[in-house]
Tab-separated table of C-alpha atoms in Angstrom:
chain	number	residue	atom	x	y	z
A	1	UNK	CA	6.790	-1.966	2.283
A	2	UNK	CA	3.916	-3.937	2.963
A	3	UNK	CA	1.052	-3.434	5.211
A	4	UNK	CA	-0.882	-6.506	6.486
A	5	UNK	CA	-4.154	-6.166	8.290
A	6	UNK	CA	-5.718	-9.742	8.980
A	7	UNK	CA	-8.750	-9.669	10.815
A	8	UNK	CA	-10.515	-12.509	12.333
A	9	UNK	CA	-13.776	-13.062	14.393
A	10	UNK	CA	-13.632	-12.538	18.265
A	11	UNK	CA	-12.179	-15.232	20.558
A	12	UNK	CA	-11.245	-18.128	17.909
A	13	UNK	CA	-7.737	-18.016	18.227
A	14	UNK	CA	-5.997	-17.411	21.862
A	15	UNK	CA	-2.782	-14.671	22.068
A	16	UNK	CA	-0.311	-17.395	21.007
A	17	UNK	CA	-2.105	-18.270	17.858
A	18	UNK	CA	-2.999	-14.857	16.932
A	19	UNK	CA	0.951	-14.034	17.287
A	20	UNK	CA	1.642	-17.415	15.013
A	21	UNK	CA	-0.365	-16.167	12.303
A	22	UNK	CA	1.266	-12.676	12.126
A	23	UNK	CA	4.493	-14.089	11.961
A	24	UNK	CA	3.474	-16.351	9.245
A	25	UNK	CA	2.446	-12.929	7.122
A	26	UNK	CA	5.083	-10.599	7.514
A	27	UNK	CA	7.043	-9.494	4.312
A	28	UNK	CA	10.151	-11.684	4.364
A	29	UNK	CA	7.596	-14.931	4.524
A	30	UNK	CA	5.901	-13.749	1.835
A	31	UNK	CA	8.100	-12.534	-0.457
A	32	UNK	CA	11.147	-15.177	-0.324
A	33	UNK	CA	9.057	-18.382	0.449
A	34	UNK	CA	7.201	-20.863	-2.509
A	35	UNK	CA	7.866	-18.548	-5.127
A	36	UNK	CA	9.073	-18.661	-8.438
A	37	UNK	CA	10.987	-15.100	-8.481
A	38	UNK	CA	13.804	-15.701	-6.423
A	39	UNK	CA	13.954	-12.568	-4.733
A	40	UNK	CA	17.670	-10.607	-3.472
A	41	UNK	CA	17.861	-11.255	-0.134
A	42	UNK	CA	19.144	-7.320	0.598
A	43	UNK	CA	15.989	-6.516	-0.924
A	44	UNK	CA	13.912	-9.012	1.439
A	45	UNK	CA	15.815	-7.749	4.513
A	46	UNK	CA	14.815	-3.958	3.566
A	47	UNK	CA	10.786	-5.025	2.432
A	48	UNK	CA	11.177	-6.862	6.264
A	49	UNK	CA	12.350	-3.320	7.682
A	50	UNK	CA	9.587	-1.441	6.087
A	51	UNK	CA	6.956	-3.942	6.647
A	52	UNK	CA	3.899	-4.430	9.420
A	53	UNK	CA	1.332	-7.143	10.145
A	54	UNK	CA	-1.573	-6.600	12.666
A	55	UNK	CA	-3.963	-8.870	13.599
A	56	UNK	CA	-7.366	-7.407	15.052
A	57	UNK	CA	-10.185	-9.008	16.546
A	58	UNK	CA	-13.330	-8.476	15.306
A	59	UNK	CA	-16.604	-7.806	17.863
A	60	UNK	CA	-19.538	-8.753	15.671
A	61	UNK	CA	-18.876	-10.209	12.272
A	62	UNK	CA	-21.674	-11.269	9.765
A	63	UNK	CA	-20.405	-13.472	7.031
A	64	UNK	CA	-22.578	-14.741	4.372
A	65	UNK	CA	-26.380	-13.225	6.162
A	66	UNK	CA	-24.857	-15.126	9.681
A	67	UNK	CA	-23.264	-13.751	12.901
A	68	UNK	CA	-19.975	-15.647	13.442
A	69	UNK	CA	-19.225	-16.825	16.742
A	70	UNK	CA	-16.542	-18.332	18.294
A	71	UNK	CA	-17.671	-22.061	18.206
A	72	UNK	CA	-17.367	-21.997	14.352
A	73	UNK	CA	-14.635	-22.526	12.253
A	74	UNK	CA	-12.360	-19.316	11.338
A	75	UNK	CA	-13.274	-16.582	8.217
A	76	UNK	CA	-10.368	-14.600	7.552
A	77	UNK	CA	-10.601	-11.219	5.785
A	78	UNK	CA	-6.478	-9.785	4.834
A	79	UNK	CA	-5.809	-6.187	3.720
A	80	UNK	CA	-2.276	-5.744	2.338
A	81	UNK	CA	-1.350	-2.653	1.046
A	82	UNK	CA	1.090	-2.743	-1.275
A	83	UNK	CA	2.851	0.015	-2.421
A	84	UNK	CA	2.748	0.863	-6.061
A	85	UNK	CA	2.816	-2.494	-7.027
A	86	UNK	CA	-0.413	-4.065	-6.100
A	87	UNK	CA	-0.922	-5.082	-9.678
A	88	UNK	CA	1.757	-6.820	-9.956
A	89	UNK	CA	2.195	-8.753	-6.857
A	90	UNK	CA	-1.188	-9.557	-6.306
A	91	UNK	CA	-1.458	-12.961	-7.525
A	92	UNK	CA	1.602	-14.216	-5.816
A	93	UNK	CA	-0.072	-12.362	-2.126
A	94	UNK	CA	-3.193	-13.738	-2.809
A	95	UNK	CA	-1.470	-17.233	-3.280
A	96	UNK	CA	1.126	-17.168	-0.157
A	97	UNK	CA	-1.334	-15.427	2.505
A	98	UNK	CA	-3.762	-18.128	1.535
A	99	UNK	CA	-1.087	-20.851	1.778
A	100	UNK	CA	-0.174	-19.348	4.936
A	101	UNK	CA	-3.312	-19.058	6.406
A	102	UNK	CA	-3.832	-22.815	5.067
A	103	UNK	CA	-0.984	-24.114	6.937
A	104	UNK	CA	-1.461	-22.529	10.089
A	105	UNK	CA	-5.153	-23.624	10.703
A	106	UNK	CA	-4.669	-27.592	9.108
A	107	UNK	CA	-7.547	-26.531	6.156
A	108	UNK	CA	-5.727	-26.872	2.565
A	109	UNK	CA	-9.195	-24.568	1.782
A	110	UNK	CA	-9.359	-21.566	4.396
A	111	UNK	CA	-12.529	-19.398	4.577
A	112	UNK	CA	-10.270	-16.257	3.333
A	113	UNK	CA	-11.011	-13.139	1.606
A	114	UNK	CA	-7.749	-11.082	0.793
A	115	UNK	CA	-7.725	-7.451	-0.561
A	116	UNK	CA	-4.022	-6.657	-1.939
A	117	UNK	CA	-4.567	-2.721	-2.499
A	118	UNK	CA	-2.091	-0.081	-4.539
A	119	UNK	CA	-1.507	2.835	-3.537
A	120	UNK	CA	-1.355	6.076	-6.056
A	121	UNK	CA	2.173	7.386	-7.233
A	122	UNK	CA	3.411	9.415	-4.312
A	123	UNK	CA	0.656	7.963	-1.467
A	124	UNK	CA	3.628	6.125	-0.244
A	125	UNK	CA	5.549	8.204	2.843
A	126	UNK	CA	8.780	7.413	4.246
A	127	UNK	CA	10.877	9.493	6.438
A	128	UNK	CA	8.574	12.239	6.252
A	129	UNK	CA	8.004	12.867	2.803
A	130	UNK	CA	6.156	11.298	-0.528
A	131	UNK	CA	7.852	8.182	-2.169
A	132	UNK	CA	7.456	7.634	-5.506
A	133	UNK	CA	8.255	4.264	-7.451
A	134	UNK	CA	11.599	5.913	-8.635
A	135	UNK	CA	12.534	6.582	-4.863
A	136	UNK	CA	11.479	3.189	-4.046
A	137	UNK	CA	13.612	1.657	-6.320
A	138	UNK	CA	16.258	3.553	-5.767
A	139	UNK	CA	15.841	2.487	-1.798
A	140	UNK	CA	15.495	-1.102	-3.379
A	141	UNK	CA	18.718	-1.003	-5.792
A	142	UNK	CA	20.773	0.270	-2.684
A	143	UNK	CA	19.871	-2.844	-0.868
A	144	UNK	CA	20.911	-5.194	-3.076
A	145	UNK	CA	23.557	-7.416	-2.012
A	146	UNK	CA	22.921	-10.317	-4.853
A	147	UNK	CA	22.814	-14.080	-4.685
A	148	UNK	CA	25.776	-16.252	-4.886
A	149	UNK	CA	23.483	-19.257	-6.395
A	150	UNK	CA	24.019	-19.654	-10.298
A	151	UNK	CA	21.121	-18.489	-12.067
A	152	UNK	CA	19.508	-21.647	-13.968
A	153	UNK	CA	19.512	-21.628	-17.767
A	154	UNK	CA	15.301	-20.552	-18.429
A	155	UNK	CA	15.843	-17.576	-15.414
A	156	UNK	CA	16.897	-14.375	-15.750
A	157	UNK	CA	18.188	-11.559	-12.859
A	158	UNK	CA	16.392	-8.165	-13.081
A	159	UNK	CA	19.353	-5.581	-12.281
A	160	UNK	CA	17.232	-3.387	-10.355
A	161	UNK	CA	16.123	-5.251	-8.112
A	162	UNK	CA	17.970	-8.406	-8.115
A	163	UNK	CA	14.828	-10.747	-8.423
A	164	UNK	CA	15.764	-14.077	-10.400
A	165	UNK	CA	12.856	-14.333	-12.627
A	166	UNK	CA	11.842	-17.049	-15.418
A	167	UNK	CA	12.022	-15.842	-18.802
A	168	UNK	CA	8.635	-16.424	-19.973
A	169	UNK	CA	7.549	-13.687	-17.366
A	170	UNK	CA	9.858	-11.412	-17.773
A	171	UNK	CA	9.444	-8.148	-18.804
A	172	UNK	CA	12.314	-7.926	-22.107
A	173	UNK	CA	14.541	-5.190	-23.027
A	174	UNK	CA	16.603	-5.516	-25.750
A	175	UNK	CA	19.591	-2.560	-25.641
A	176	UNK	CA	23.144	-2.642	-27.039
A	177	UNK	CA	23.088	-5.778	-28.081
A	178	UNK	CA	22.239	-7.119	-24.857
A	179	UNK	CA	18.933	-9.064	-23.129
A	180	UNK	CA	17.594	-7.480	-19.523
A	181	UNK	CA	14.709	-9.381	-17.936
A	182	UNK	CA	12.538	-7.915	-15.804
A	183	UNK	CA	10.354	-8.832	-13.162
A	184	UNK	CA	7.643	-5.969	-13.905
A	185	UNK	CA	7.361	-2.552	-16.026
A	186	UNK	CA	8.383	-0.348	-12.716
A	187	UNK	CA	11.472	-1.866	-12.746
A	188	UNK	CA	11.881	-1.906	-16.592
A	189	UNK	CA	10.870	1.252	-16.756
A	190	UNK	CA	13.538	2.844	-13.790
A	191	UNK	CA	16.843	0.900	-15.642
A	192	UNK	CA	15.604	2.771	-18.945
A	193	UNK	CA	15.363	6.223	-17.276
A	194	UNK	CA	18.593	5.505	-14.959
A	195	UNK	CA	21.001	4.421	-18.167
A	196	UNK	CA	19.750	6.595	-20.335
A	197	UNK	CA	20.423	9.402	-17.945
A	198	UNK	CA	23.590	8.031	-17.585
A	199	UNK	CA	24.068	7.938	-21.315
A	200	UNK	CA	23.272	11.796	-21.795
A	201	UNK	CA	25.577	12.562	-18.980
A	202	UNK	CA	28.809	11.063	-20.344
């Protein structure tokens, strides 16, 4: 569910490179690698399904009041739109595309400017119509499968989504006597409308 854009200047890196650095940015890199939310790996295999990277050459770039040419070492400008959740996964993005990007040229500081961008409730399509985040999530509880690793003591699992999260980030509800973690208000938010649907139901 993640679109990737990376754009870099005109003849600095050959086909084979340019095809290294999209596979270092698609969604299951991102979201499953050097993080501390443990993510479901269901729910990586079904962001991977949903997800693109392109990488696109750039004619004429100025950066910084200077035409860029190929002689000079790499800027790197990434769009990734993120669904609904820009928000909230912004800070990890920002922090693997740059890692990424890091690795792949040898620079532990790469010239890189990324954009993680959210899209309104509903600007997401799939199959033809509007997704909103309670379709999403639905889509994302579905493709769970969950981790046979124990969860360590200070972590907590979100149950709609499956990500293992640490318990000073989690997002806490407190229902029947029991503690849910969550790994943002989207997902708090759906397990409160699902059980208490379920509740009025029964």
């Amino acid at each position: 569910m993640l679109f990737v854009e990376l754009l870099v200047p005109r003849g600095v890196f050959d086909e084979r490179e340019r095809r290294n650095l999209a596979e270092r940015l698609t969604g299951r890199r991102l979201l499953s690698a050097g993080e501390t939310q443990a993510a479901d790996p269901g729910v990586i295999d079904l962001f991977e399904s949903l997800s693109h990277v392109v990488v696109r050459e750039e004619e004429v770039w100025n950066a910084g009041g200077r035409l860029l040419d190929a002689s000079q070492r790499p800027w790197y400008v990434v769009n990734v739109i993120a669904g609904m959740w820009g928000k909230e996964m912004s800070e990890h993005l920002i922090s693997r595309i740059t890692a990424e990007l890091a690795q792949a040229e040898g620079n532990p500081e790469p010239r890189a400017v990324v954009h993680v961008i959210s899209l309104p409730e509903g600007g997401y399509g799939l199959r033809g119509r509007a997704q909103h985040s309670s379709d999403v999530l639905q889509l994302i509880e579905q493709a769970k499968t969950g981790s046979a690793a124990p969860v360590p003591d200070n972590m907590i699992v979100d149950p709609v989504c499956g990500a293992t999260v640490p318990l000073e980030d989690a997002v806490i509800l407190e229902r029947d006597g029991r503690t849910y973690g969550f790994c943002c208000t989207h997902c708090r938010g759906h397990f409160v409308k699902r059980s208490s649907g379920a509740a009025a139901s029964a």
